[in-house]
Short mmCIF file of C-alpha atoms and ligand atoms in Angstrom, two decimals:
data_model
loop_
_atom_site.label_atom_id
_atom_site.label_comp_id
_atom_site.label_asym_id
_atom_site.label_seq_id
_atom_site.Cartn_x
_atom_site.Cartn_y
_atom_site.Cartn_z
CA MET Q 1 -0.09 0.00 0.45
CA PRO Q 2 1.16 3.31 -0.86
CA LEU Q 3 2.22 6.41 1.89
CA ARG Q 4 -0.45 8.52 0.38
CA SER Q 5 -3.75 5.39 1.40
CA THR Q 6 -1.38 5.11 5.07
CA LEU Q 7 -1.95 9.11 5.93
CA LEU Q 8 -5.50 8.21 4.22
CA ALA Q 9 -6.42 6.04 6.83
CA LEU Q 10 -5.07 8.02 8.77
CA LEU Q 11 -7.33 11.30 8.24
CA VAL Q 12 -10.57 9.11 7.28
CA PRO Q 13 -11.27 9.10 11.45
CA ALA Q 14 -10.20 12.25 12.94
CA LEU Q 15 -12.81 13.72 10.35
CA LEU Q 16 -15.16 11.24 11.84
CA VAL Q 17 -14.95 12.77 15.20
CA SER Q 18 -14.53 16.24 14.61
CA THR Q 19 -18.13 15.93 12.90
CA LEU Q 20 -19.48 14.22 15.60
CA LEU Q 21 -18.39 16.56 18.02
CA VAL Q 22 -19.96 19.48 15.54
CA LEU Q 23 -23.63 17.05 15.88
CA PHE Q 24 -23.46 15.49 19.09
CA GLY Q 25 -22.28 19.24 21.19
CA GLN Q 26 -22.61 16.82 24.06
CA PRO Q 27 -20.29 14.81 25.70
CA THR Q 28 -21.67 11.15 25.35
CA GLY Q 29 -21.63 12.12 21.98
CA ALA Q 30 -18.29 13.55 22.15
CA LEU Q 31 -17.81 9.28 23.98
CA ALA Q 32 -18.44 7.97 22.06
CA ALA Q 33 -17.49 9.68 18.63
CA GLY Q 34 -14.55 9.24 20.25
CA LEU Q 35 -14.49 5.79 20.50
CA VAL Q 36 -14.91 5.24 16.45
CA THR Q 37 -12.07 7.19 16.12
CA LEU Q 38 -10.35 5.41 18.03
CA ALA Q 39 -11.59 2.25 17.07
CA GLY Q 40 -10.95 3.59 13.25
CA SER Q 41 -7.17 4.53 13.97
CA ALA Q 42 -5.98 1.94 15.84
CA LEU Q 43 -8.05 -0.76 12.05
CA ALA Q 44 -6.29 2.38 10.17
CA LEU Q 45 -2.30 2.28 11.88
CA GLY Q 46 -2.77 -2.19 11.41
CA THR Q 47 -3.76 -2.64 8.43
CA SER Q 48 -0.29 0.99 7.08
CA ARG Q 49 2.03 -1.47 9.76
CA VAL Q 50 1.58 -4.23 7.89
CA ALA Q 51 1.63 -3.36 4.24
CA MET Q 52 5.00 -0.82 5.10
CA GLU Q 53 6.30 -3.93 7.08
CA ARG Q 54 5.51 -5.72 3.57
CA GLN Q 55 7.25 -3.42 1.47
CA LEU Q 56 9.86 -2.52 3.25
CA ARG Q 57 10.91 -6.46 3.36
CA ALA Q 58 10.54 -6.65 0.06
CA LEU Q 59 13.10 -3.83 -0.36
CA THR Q 60 16.21 -5.13 1.94
CA GLN Q 61 15.00 -8.05 -0.33
CA LYS Q 62 15.44 -5.85 -2.90
CA THR Q 63 19.03 -4.36 -1.65
CA GLN Q 64 20.04 -7.87 -0.63
CA SER Q 65 20.43 -9.27 -4.22
CA LEU Q 66 21.72 -6.46 -5.38
CA ALA Q 67 24.60 -6.63 -3.03
CA GLU Q 68 24.64 -10.43 -3.69
CA GLY Q 69 24.39 -8.82 -7.46
CA VAL Q 70 21.34 -11.07 -9.28
CA MET Q 71 18.26 -9.82 -9.94
CA PHE Q 72 14.80 -8.55 -8.04
CA PRO Q 73 12.89 -12.11 -7.09
CA ALA Q 74 10.40 -12.82 -8.68
CA GLY Q 75 6.95 -12.83 -7.14
CA VAL Q 76 7.40 -8.96 -5.14
CA GLU Q 77 4.52 -6.84 -4.95
CA ARG Q 78 5.75 -3.62 -6.46
CA THR Q 79 4.37 -0.80 -5.46
CA ASP Q 80 4.64 3.19 -6.44
CA ASP Q 81 6.37 3.23 -3.65
CA LEU Q 82 9.00 0.53 -3.86
CA ALA Q 83 8.99 1.40 -7.53
CA GLN Q 84 10.49 4.14 -7.26
CA LEU Q 85 12.80 3.12 -4.54
CA GLU Q 86 14.12 1.03 -6.69
CA ASP Q 87 15.05 2.90 -9.59
CA ALA Q 88 16.92 4.56 -6.78
CA ILE Q 89 18.63 1.72 -6.66
CA ASP Q 90 19.32 0.42 -9.82
CA THR Q 91 20.79 3.50 -11.10
CA LEU Q 92 23.80 3.58 -7.98
CA ASP Q 93 23.63 0.28 -9.52
CA ASP Q 94 24.44 0.61 -12.61
CA ARG Q 95 26.59 3.72 -10.66
CA LEU Q 96 29.33 1.61 -9.24
CA SER Q 97 29.57 -0.81 -11.59
CA THR Q 98 30.52 1.40 -13.96
CA GLN Q 99 33.06 3.11 -11.76
CA ASN Q 100 33.73 -0.52 -9.88
CA ALA Q 101 35.08 -1.72 -13.97
CA ALA Q 102 37.10 1.94 -14.02
CA LEU Q 103 39.03 0.65 -10.75
CA ASN Q 104 39.76 -3.30 -12.03
CA GLN Q 105 41.05 -1.76 -15.25
CA GLU Q 106 42.51 0.64 -13.41
CA ALA Q 107 44.29 -2.27 -11.13
CA ARG Q 108 45.02 -4.34 -14.14
CA THR Q 109 47.76 -2.07 -15.56
CA LEU Q 110 48.58 -1.07 -12.30
CA THR Q 111 50.02 -5.27 -12.05
CA ALA Q 112 50.89 -5.16 -16.41
CA VAL Q 113 52.76 -2.45 -14.84
CA LEU Q 114 55.04 -3.86 -11.60
CA ASP Q 115 54.88 -7.36 -12.67
CA GLY Q 116 56.15 -6.22 -16.26
CA MET Q 117 59.22 -4.39 -14.19
CA ALA Q 118 63.43 -5.77 -14.01
CA GLU Q 119 63.10 -4.34 -10.67
CA GLY Q 120 61.96 -6.16 -7.55
CA LEU Q 121 58.95 -4.08 -5.52
CA TRP Q 122 57.32 -5.08 -2.62
CA VAL Q 123 54.44 -3.35 -0.63
CA THR Q 124 54.38 -3.60 3.29
CA ASP Q 125 51.78 -3.15 5.58
CA ALA Q 126 52.04 -0.23 8.38
CA GLU Q 127 53.63 -3.54 10.46
CA GLY Q 128 56.24 -3.79 7.90
CA THR Q 129 54.60 -7.54 6.38
CA VAL Q 130 54.40 -7.21 2.74
CA VAL Q 131 51.07 -7.38 1.48
CA ARG Q 132 52.03 -7.09 -2.74
CA HIS Q 133 55.13 -7.95 -4.83
CA ASN Q 134 55.57 -8.68 -7.63
CA ASP Q 135 56.57 -11.14 -10.92
CA ALA Q 136 60.78 -9.85 -10.71
CA LEU Q 137 60.83 -10.08 -6.89
CA ALA Q 138 59.14 -13.80 -6.80
CA GLU Q 139 62.38 -14.79 -9.08
CA MET Q 140 64.72 -12.86 -7.52
CA LEU Q 141 63.53 -14.27 -3.15
CA ARG Q 142 62.29 -17.50 -4.91
CA PRO Q 143 61.02 -17.87 -0.63
CA ALA Q 144 61.64 -21.71 0.57
CA GLN Q 145 58.40 -21.61 2.12
CA GLY Q 146 56.45 -20.47 -1.14
CA ALA Q 147 54.69 -17.69 -0.13
CA ILE Q 148 55.68 -13.99 -0.24
CA VAL Q 149 52.64 -12.15 0.75
CA GLY Q 150 51.63 -12.25 4.55
CA GLN Q 151 55.45 -12.68 5.55
CA ARG Q 152 58.21 -10.37 7.56
CA PRO Q 153 61.90 -8.76 5.60
CA LEU Q 154 63.40 -10.53 7.65
CA ALA Q 155 61.53 -14.05 6.80
CA LEU Q 156 62.28 -13.59 3.12
CA ILE Q 157 66.24 -12.06 3.30
CA ARG Q 158 68.13 -12.30 5.93
CA ASN Q 159 69.46 -9.37 6.34
CA GLU Q 160 69.05 -6.59 9.81
CA ALA Q 161 69.36 -3.29 8.16
CA LEU Q 162 66.86 -4.43 5.42
CA ASN Q 163 64.41 -4.88 8.16
CA ASP Q 164 65.39 -1.35 10.11
CA ALA Q 165 65.18 0.23 6.89
CA VAL Q 166 61.80 -1.30 6.59
CA ALA Q 167 60.83 -0.76 10.11
CA ARG Q 168 61.72 3.20 9.94
CA ALA Q 169 59.75 3.40 6.75
CA CYS Q 170 56.79 2.05 7.97
CA GLN Q 171 57.72 3.87 11.59
CA GLU Q 172 59.51 7.18 10.91
CA GLY Q 173 58.85 7.83 7.13
CA ALA Q 174 62.95 7.84 6.70
CA SER Q 175 64.25 6.40 3.47
CA THR Q 176 66.76 4.30 3.13
CA ARG Q 177 69.01 3.45 0.29
CA LEU Q 178 71.18 0.08 0.29
CA GLU Q 179 73.27 -3.19 -1.00
CA LEU Q 180 73.16 -6.60 -0.24
CA THR Q 181 73.87 -10.07 -1.61
CA LEU Q 182 71.17 -12.92 -1.13
CA GLU Q 183 73.52 -15.99 -1.17
CA GLY Q 184 72.69 -18.66 -2.78
CA LEU Q 185 74.10 -21.88 -5.50
CA PHE Q 186 74.12 -17.78 -7.57
CA SER Q 187 74.60 -15.08 -5.36
CA ARG Q 188 73.22 -12.11 -6.21
CA THR Q 189 73.49 -8.51 -5.01
CA LEU Q 190 70.73 -6.57 -4.24
CA ALA Q 191 70.38 -3.29 -4.08
CA VAL Q 192 67.76 -1.45 -1.71
CA ARG Q 193 65.47 1.27 -2.20
CA VAL Q 194 62.94 1.79 1.25
CA THR Q 195 60.36 4.89 1.14
CA PRO Q 196 57.25 5.07 2.84
CA VAL Q 197 54.65 4.50 0.48
CA GLY Q 198 52.59 7.88 0.98
CA ARG Q 199 51.38 10.83 3.67
CA ASP Q 200 48.30 9.33 3.94
CA LEU Q 201 49.15 6.05 3.57
CA PRO Q 202 50.56 3.98 6.32
CA GLY Q 203 52.82 1.27 4.48
CA SER Q 204 56.14 0.91 2.89
CA ALA Q 205 57.71 0.08 0.07
CA ALA Q 206 61.00 -1.79 -1.60
CA VAL Q 207 62.62 -1.51 -4.54
CA PHE Q 208 65.03 -4.01 -5.75
CA HIS Q 209 67.35 -3.28 -8.86
CA ASP Q 210 70.11 -6.64 -9.42
CA VAL Q 211 73.37 -5.24 -10.11
CA THR Q 212 74.91 -8.11 -9.63
CA GLU Q 213 75.89 -7.73 -13.35
CA LEU Q 214 77.11 -4.40 -12.74
CA ARG Q 215 79.40 -4.89 -9.62
CA ARG Q 216 81.36 -7.92 -11.46
CA LEU Q 217 82.42 -5.58 -13.87
CA GLU Q 218 82.76 -2.95 -11.96
CA LYS Q 219 86.04 -5.51 -10.93
CA VAL Q 220 87.02 -6.91 -13.94
CA ARG Q 221 87.91 -2.83 -14.77
CA LYS Q 222 89.07 -2.68 -11.25
CA ASP Q 223 91.84 -6.32 -12.02
CA PHE Q 224 92.85 -5.01 -15.16
CA VAL Q 225 93.66 -1.74 -14.30
CA ALA Q 226 95.78 -3.21 -11.10
CA ASN Q 227 97.54 -6.25 -13.55
CA VAL Q 228 97.61 -3.90 -16.55
CA SER Q 229 99.98 -1.36 -13.39
CA HIS Q 230 101.89 -4.57 -12.07
CA GLU Q 231 102.25 -6.47 -15.15
CA LEU Q 232 104.03 -2.10 -16.27
CA ARG Q 233 105.79 -1.68 -13.21
CA THR Q 234 107.73 -4.97 -13.65
CA PRO Q 235 110.02 -3.66 -16.44
CA ILE Q 236 109.57 0.11 -16.47
CA THR Q 237 111.66 -1.00 -12.84
CA ALA Q 238 113.55 -2.93 -14.59
CA ILE Q 239 114.82 -0.06 -16.89
CA ARG Q 240 114.63 2.84 -14.24
CA GLY Q 241 117.26 0.70 -12.03
CA TYR Q 242 119.17 -0.58 -14.86
CA ALA Q 243 119.54 2.86 -15.81
CA GLU Q 244 120.40 4.41 -12.87
CA THR Q 245 122.66 2.62 -11.93
CA LEU Q 246 124.99 3.61 -15.47
CA GLN Q 247 124.72 7.09 -14.36
CA GLY Q 248 126.31 6.23 -11.01
CA GLY Q 249 129.13 5.40 -13.04
CA ALA Q 250 128.91 1.77 -14.27
CA LEU Q 251 128.34 2.75 -17.60
CA ASN Q 252 132.18 3.30 -17.71
CA ASP Q 253 132.52 -0.45 -16.15
CA ALA Q 254 133.46 -2.76 -19.18
CA GLN Q 255 132.39 -5.86 -18.56
CA VAL Q 256 129.07 -4.82 -16.56
CA ALA Q 257 127.63 -1.82 -18.89
CA PRO Q 258 127.17 -4.41 -21.73
CA ARG Q 259 125.36 -6.41 -19.97
CA MET Q 260 122.93 -3.56 -17.88
CA VAL Q 261 122.68 -1.93 -21.43
CA GLU Q 262 121.35 -5.81 -22.84
CA ILE Q 263 118.92 -6.41 -19.80
CA ILE Q 264 117.44 -3.05 -20.89
CA HIS Q 265 116.90 -4.13 -23.81
CA ARG Q 266 114.75 -6.70 -23.06
CA GLN Q 267 112.59 -5.70 -20.67
CA SER Q 268 111.93 -2.08 -23.56
CA GLU Q 269 111.05 -5.03 -25.33
CA ARG Q 270 109.03 -6.86 -22.87
CA LEU Q 271 106.76 -3.22 -22.60
CA SER Q 272 106.85 -2.52 -26.81
CA GLU Q 273 105.14 -6.39 -26.26
CA LEU Q 274 102.34 -5.73 -23.26
CA VAL Q 275 101.27 -1.96 -24.80
CA GLU Q 276 100.51 -3.94 -28.31
CA ASP Q 277 98.94 -6.75 -27.03
CA LEU Q 278 97.09 -4.81 -24.50
CA LEU Q 279 96.26 -2.61 -27.36
CA GLU Q 280 95.33 -5.15 -29.70
CA LEU Q 281 92.60 -7.18 -26.81
CA SER Q 282 91.51 -3.26 -26.02
CA ARG Q 283 90.38 -2.40 -30.10
CA LEU Q 284 88.69 -5.90 -30.01
CA GLU Q 285 86.85 -5.35 -26.85
CA ALA Q 286 85.38 -1.81 -28.36
CA ARG Q 287 84.95 -4.25 -31.59
CA GLU Q 288 87.03 -1.49 -33.85
CA MET Q 289 88.96 -3.30 -35.43
CA THR Q 290 87.99 -5.49 -38.91
CA PHE Q 291 87.23 -8.24 -39.56
CA GLN Q 292 87.20 -9.79 -43.65
CA ARG Q 293 85.92 -13.28 -44.84
CA THR Q 294 87.47 -14.04 -48.10
CA GLU Q 295 89.14 -17.65 -48.08
CA VAL Q 296 92.59 -18.47 -46.60
CA PRO Q 297 94.47 -21.27 -46.45
CA LEU Q 298 95.36 -23.00 -44.45
CA ALA Q 299 98.97 -24.44 -44.60
CA LEU Q 300 100.21 -21.01 -45.77
CA ALA Q 301 98.88 -20.08 -42.78
CA VAL Q 302 100.47 -22.06 -40.90
CA SER Q 303 103.77 -22.23 -42.79
CA ARG Q 304 104.01 -18.15 -41.64
CA ALA Q 305 103.16 -19.12 -38.83
CA ALA Q 306 105.58 -21.25 -37.35
CA GLU Q 307 107.94 -19.33 -39.10
CA GLY Q 308 107.78 -16.35 -36.31
CA VAL Q 309 108.60 -18.99 -34.37
CA ARG Q 310 111.80 -21.53 -35.75
CA PRO Q 311 114.55 -19.42 -34.58
CA LYS Q 312 113.09 -19.66 -30.56
CA ALA Q 313 113.03 -23.38 -31.74
CA GLU Q 314 115.61 -23.90 -33.19
CA GLY Q 315 117.65 -21.98 -29.63
CA LYS Q 316 115.51 -24.50 -27.82
CA ASN Q 317 115.85 -27.45 -30.33
CA GLN Q 318 112.51 -28.72 -30.74
CA GLN Q 319 110.56 -30.11 -33.46
CA ILE Q 320 107.59 -28.61 -35.92
CA GLY Q 321 106.35 -30.26 -38.40
CA LEU Q 322 102.94 -29.49 -40.09
CA HIS Q 323 101.29 -31.64 -41.29
CA ILE Q 324 97.81 -29.84 -43.32
CA PRO Q 325 95.89 -30.71 -46.40
CA PRO Q 326 96.55 -28.17 -48.77
CA GLN Q 327 92.80 -28.27 -49.90
CA LEU Q 328 92.16 -26.79 -46.25
CA VAL Q 329 90.31 -23.45 -46.75
CA ALA Q 330 89.27 -21.44 -44.15
CA LEU Q 331 86.90 -18.78 -44.17
CA GLY Q 332 87.68 -15.46 -42.04
CA ASP Q 333 90.19 -12.94 -41.89
CA GLY Q 334 93.93 -13.89 -42.88
CA ARG Q 335 95.89 -11.79 -41.06
CA ALA Q 336 93.59 -12.76 -37.69
CA ILE Q 337 94.32 -17.05 -38.17
CA GLU Q 338 98.33 -15.60 -38.48
CA GLN Q 339 97.67 -14.01 -35.47
CA VAL Q 340 96.38 -16.95 -33.75
CA LEU Q 341 98.46 -19.49 -35.21
CA LEU Q 342 101.44 -17.35 -33.82
CA ASN Q 343 99.88 -17.63 -30.65
CA LEU Q 344 99.61 -21.56 -30.22
CA LEU Q 345 102.92 -22.12 -31.61
CA ASP Q 346 104.70 -19.08 -29.83
CA ASN Q 347 103.43 -20.69 -26.70
CA ALA Q 348 104.09 -24.18 -28.07
CA VAL Q 349 107.66 -23.82 -27.85
CA LYS Q 350 107.44 -21.30 -24.38
CA TYR Q 351 105.88 -24.07 -22.81
CA THR Q 352 107.39 -27.22 -24.49
CA PRO Q 353 111.49 -28.16 -22.49
CA ALA Q 354 114.67 -28.22 -24.83
CA GLY Q 355 114.86 -31.31 -27.30
CA GLY Q 356 110.56 -31.74 -27.64
CA ARG Q 357 108.96 -31.21 -30.39
CA VAL Q 358 105.43 -29.53 -31.42
CA ASP Q 359 103.49 -30.56 -34.78
CA VAL Q 360 99.99 -28.59 -36.28
CA ASP Q 361 97.46 -31.18 -38.09
CA GLY Q 362 94.67 -30.14 -40.16
CA ALA Q 363 91.28 -31.20 -40.52
CA TYR Q 364 87.75 -30.43 -42.49
CA GLU Q 365 85.56 -31.74 -39.16
CA GLY Q 366 81.85 -31.67 -39.65
CA GLY Q 367 81.71 -29.50 -41.87
CA ARG Q 368 84.46 -27.46 -39.85
CA CYS Q 369 88.49 -26.79 -40.24
CA VAL Q 370 89.80 -27.78 -37.28
CA VAL Q 371 93.22 -27.07 -36.40
CA ARG Q 372 95.24 -29.63 -33.76
CA VAL Q 373 98.49 -27.22 -32.66
CA ARG Q 374 99.70 -29.47 -30.16
CA ASP Q 375 103.03 -29.66 -27.69
CA THR Q 376 104.79 -32.00 -26.00
CA GLY Q 377 105.91 -30.21 -23.32
CA VAL Q 378 104.81 -29.16 -19.36
CA GLY Q 379 100.87 -28.73 -19.86
CA ILE Q 380 98.31 -28.03 -17.67
CA GLU Q 381 96.57 -29.14 -14.73
CA PRO Q 382 92.38 -29.28 -14.99
CA LYS Q 383 91.65 -27.01 -12.48
CA HIS Q 384 93.65 -23.61 -14.57
CA LEU Q 385 91.96 -25.37 -18.26
CA SER Q 386 89.18 -22.93 -18.14
CA ARG Q 387 91.00 -19.97 -17.00
CA ILE Q 388 93.67 -19.54 -19.45
CA PHE Q 389 91.83 -17.60 -21.50
CA GLU Q 390 91.23 -14.75 -19.06
CA ARG Q 391 93.10 -12.23 -19.16
CA PHE Q 392 96.84 -11.79 -16.69
CA TYR Q 393 96.01 -15.70 -15.99
CA ARG Q 394 98.35 -17.16 -15.94
CA VAL Q 395 99.32 -20.76 -14.61
CA ASP Q 396 102.54 -20.32 -13.00
CA LYS Q 397 102.91 -16.63 -13.37
CA GLY Q 398 107.32 -17.02 -13.15
CA ARG Q 399 107.95 -19.08 -15.71
CA SER Q 400 105.58 -17.30 -18.06
CA ARG Q 401 107.45 -14.71 -17.21
CA ASP Q 402 110.86 -15.72 -18.14
CA MET Q 403 109.26 -16.68 -20.92
CA GLY Q 404 108.30 -13.36 -21.73
CA GLY Q 405 105.06 -14.14 -21.71
CA THR Q 406 101.98 -11.01 -21.31
CA GLY Q 407 99.57 -13.01 -20.21
CA LEU Q 408 97.05 -11.99 -22.33
CA GLY Q 409 97.89 -14.51 -25.74
CA LEU Q 410 95.47 -17.33 -25.86
CA SER Q 411 92.88 -13.77 -24.59
CA ILE Q 412 93.81 -12.25 -27.63
CA VAL Q 413 92.79 -15.57 -29.75
CA LYS Q 414 89.86 -16.22 -27.75
CA HIS Q 415 88.55 -12.96 -29.15
CA LEU Q 416 90.26 -13.12 -32.79
CA MET Q 417 88.45 -16.71 -33.08
CA GLY Q 418 85.07 -15.65 -31.29
CA ALA Q 419 84.80 -12.50 -34.45
CA MET Q 420 84.75 -15.08 -37.13
CA ASP Q 421 82.64 -16.81 -35.74
CA GLY Q 422 85.57 -19.78 -35.13
CA GLU Q 423 86.24 -21.34 -31.45
CA VAL Q 424 89.16 -22.12 -29.18
CA LYS Q 425 89.06 -25.76 -27.37
CA VAL Q 426 91.95 -27.29 -25.04
CA GLU Q 427 93.50 -30.79 -24.10
CA SER Q 428 95.79 -30.89 -21.46
CA GLN Q 429 97.84 -33.11 -18.83
CA PRO Q 430 100.25 -32.15 -16.59
CA ASN Q 431 104.07 -33.73 -18.24
CA ALA Q 432 101.94 -35.48 -21.09
CA GLY Q 433 101.41 -32.26 -23.03
CA SER Q 434 98.87 -29.23 -24.72
CA THR Q 435 96.37 -29.38 -28.15
CA PHE Q 436 95.06 -26.21 -29.02
CA VAL Q 437 92.52 -27.14 -30.70
CA ILE Q 438 91.12 -24.59 -33.90
CA PHE Q 439 88.12 -24.52 -35.68
CA LEU Q 440 87.03 -22.12 -38.43
CA PRO Q 441 84.58 -21.91 -40.62
CA SER Q 442 85.24 -23.56 -43.94
CA ALA Q 443 85.07 -22.02 -47.44
CA ALA Q 444 83.55 -25.31 -48.78
CA GLY Q 445 80.70 -24.78 -47.11
CA PRO Q 446 79.10 -26.73 -43.84
CA THR Q 447 79.01 -30.61 -46.44
CA ALA Q 448 82.28 -30.99 -47.19
CA ALA Q 449 83.78 -34.04 -47.13
CA THR Q 450 86.00 -35.11 -44.79
CA GLY Q 451 89.52 -34.15 -45.73
P1 ADP W 1 101.47 -16.26 -21.75
O1 ADP W 1 101.47 -15.47 -22.29
O2 ADP W 1 101.44 -16.32 -20.29
O3 ADP W 1 101.61 -17.05 -22.42
P2 ADP W 1 98.55 -16.62 -22.83
O4 ADP W 1 97.50 -16.42 -22.27
O5 ADP W 1 99.58 -16.72 -24.04
O6 ADP W 1 100.20 -16.07 -21.42
O7 ADP W 1 98.17 -18.73 -21.87
C1 ADP W 1 97.94 -18.21 -20.61
C2 ADP W 1 98.52 -18.89 -20.02
O8 ADP W 1 98.18 -20.72 -19.94
C3 ADP W 1 100.04 -19.39 -19.70
O9 ADP W 1 100.51 -18.84 -18.14
C4 ADP W 1 100.21 -21.11 -19.25
O10 ADP W 1 100.01 -21.23 -17.94
C5 ADP W 1 99.07 -21.29 -19.70
N1 ADP W 1 99.70 -21.86 -21.53
C6 ADP W 1 99.56 -21.39 -22.78
N2 ADP W 1 99.93 -22.37 -23.86
C7 ADP W 1 100.43 -23.06 -22.94
C8 ADP W 1 101.62 -24.52 -23.57
N3 ADP W 1 101.37 -24.89 -25.10
N4 ADP W 1 101.20 -25.29 -22.88
C9 ADP W 1 101.29 -25.26 -21.54
N5 ADP W 1 100.83 -23.80 -20.74
C10 ADP W 1 99.91 -22.89 -21.64
#
């Protein structure tokens, strides 16, 4: 029943009473009229309450249905007032749905942006418990217990400084930068920035930037500079020392002077070799060198390189045997291939005692040109094999320097081979000689027959 009808029900008995009072103008009449009025009012109130209750029930039902996302239940009586309220609720529902959709879209965009970040990120509540994180963080931490949300910082990363930084951000609104190391099979270095979330929002946010590679490169650069300084200092100190001794009077000593001049000469040669190797290496690493891709007959390249080391080998009474098929033709840069072979042959002669042998074999294997430089020298222990191609890595520093090595030869070989789409490998046993093997693209193509 609409409200209008309810009011009408109350108004009718009241009018009746007034009329009776005017007509009778007597107390008994007034009493009778009052009784009639009361009875009518009670009847009207009773009827209207039931109706109101029914409408309110229907309205509650309707609102609940909307809140639960179901349609208006069938079979409920719709009065005018209820229909108006229902329309108002429908409008409200439409508006909420639109706003919800916009919020959902925003949340999806935010999640996509966060998950697309290379940096890890977590957000904590005011107590410092993680309430949200992105994919990159899960990838960085890979916590043993699986879940990240709901954890405290210390449970995820055992680092007091990070824990304190999160507490400071939550309680004092302070920002902190720190660096920490995640230990494990592959230890990682993370640069972390912890900040309060915002002025009116409690909690903190931490961004984790993986700087492992950056720090490794910094270390390589520092080590390299330290190594270069050390390598340069040795011959420079010798040259300066002997020059000062000569100036101090030894120049007039016919016996020692020639020996000192000879040392100065040898050390200056060493210095220039070192500078040459360093320049070559830096040009290679900066990719400043251009490489040709021409047909290079390997028999010729090997015999030219062998000529470069023959005087040294003869001085040590060593035999050099060349066994390269004349049809073995590689695709690459002639000068670079000769330089590779020269470095390998020089090492073979250097690290093979007097009276030993150096042999060079060549073949087509698996569609590539393969050249093996074998010696009967001191050999290399297995633990050093993976490192001898690093700059300045030497198995025996003293021996290498005594032999005039710079510690850069194999590093240059590796770079040159890489630049020609080739590779270099080593097989060796201590005291059983070494074999350095180079692989080059074949000019005859990948289907070339074994030769
Ligand atoms: P180096 O100037 O010291 O020879 P390399 O880069 O050419 O520097 O070689 C690195 C290290 O590898 C050498 O110091 C040496 O210990 C080892 N090595 C290289 N070639 C041979 C070889 N044929 N036999 C034994 N050891 C070798």
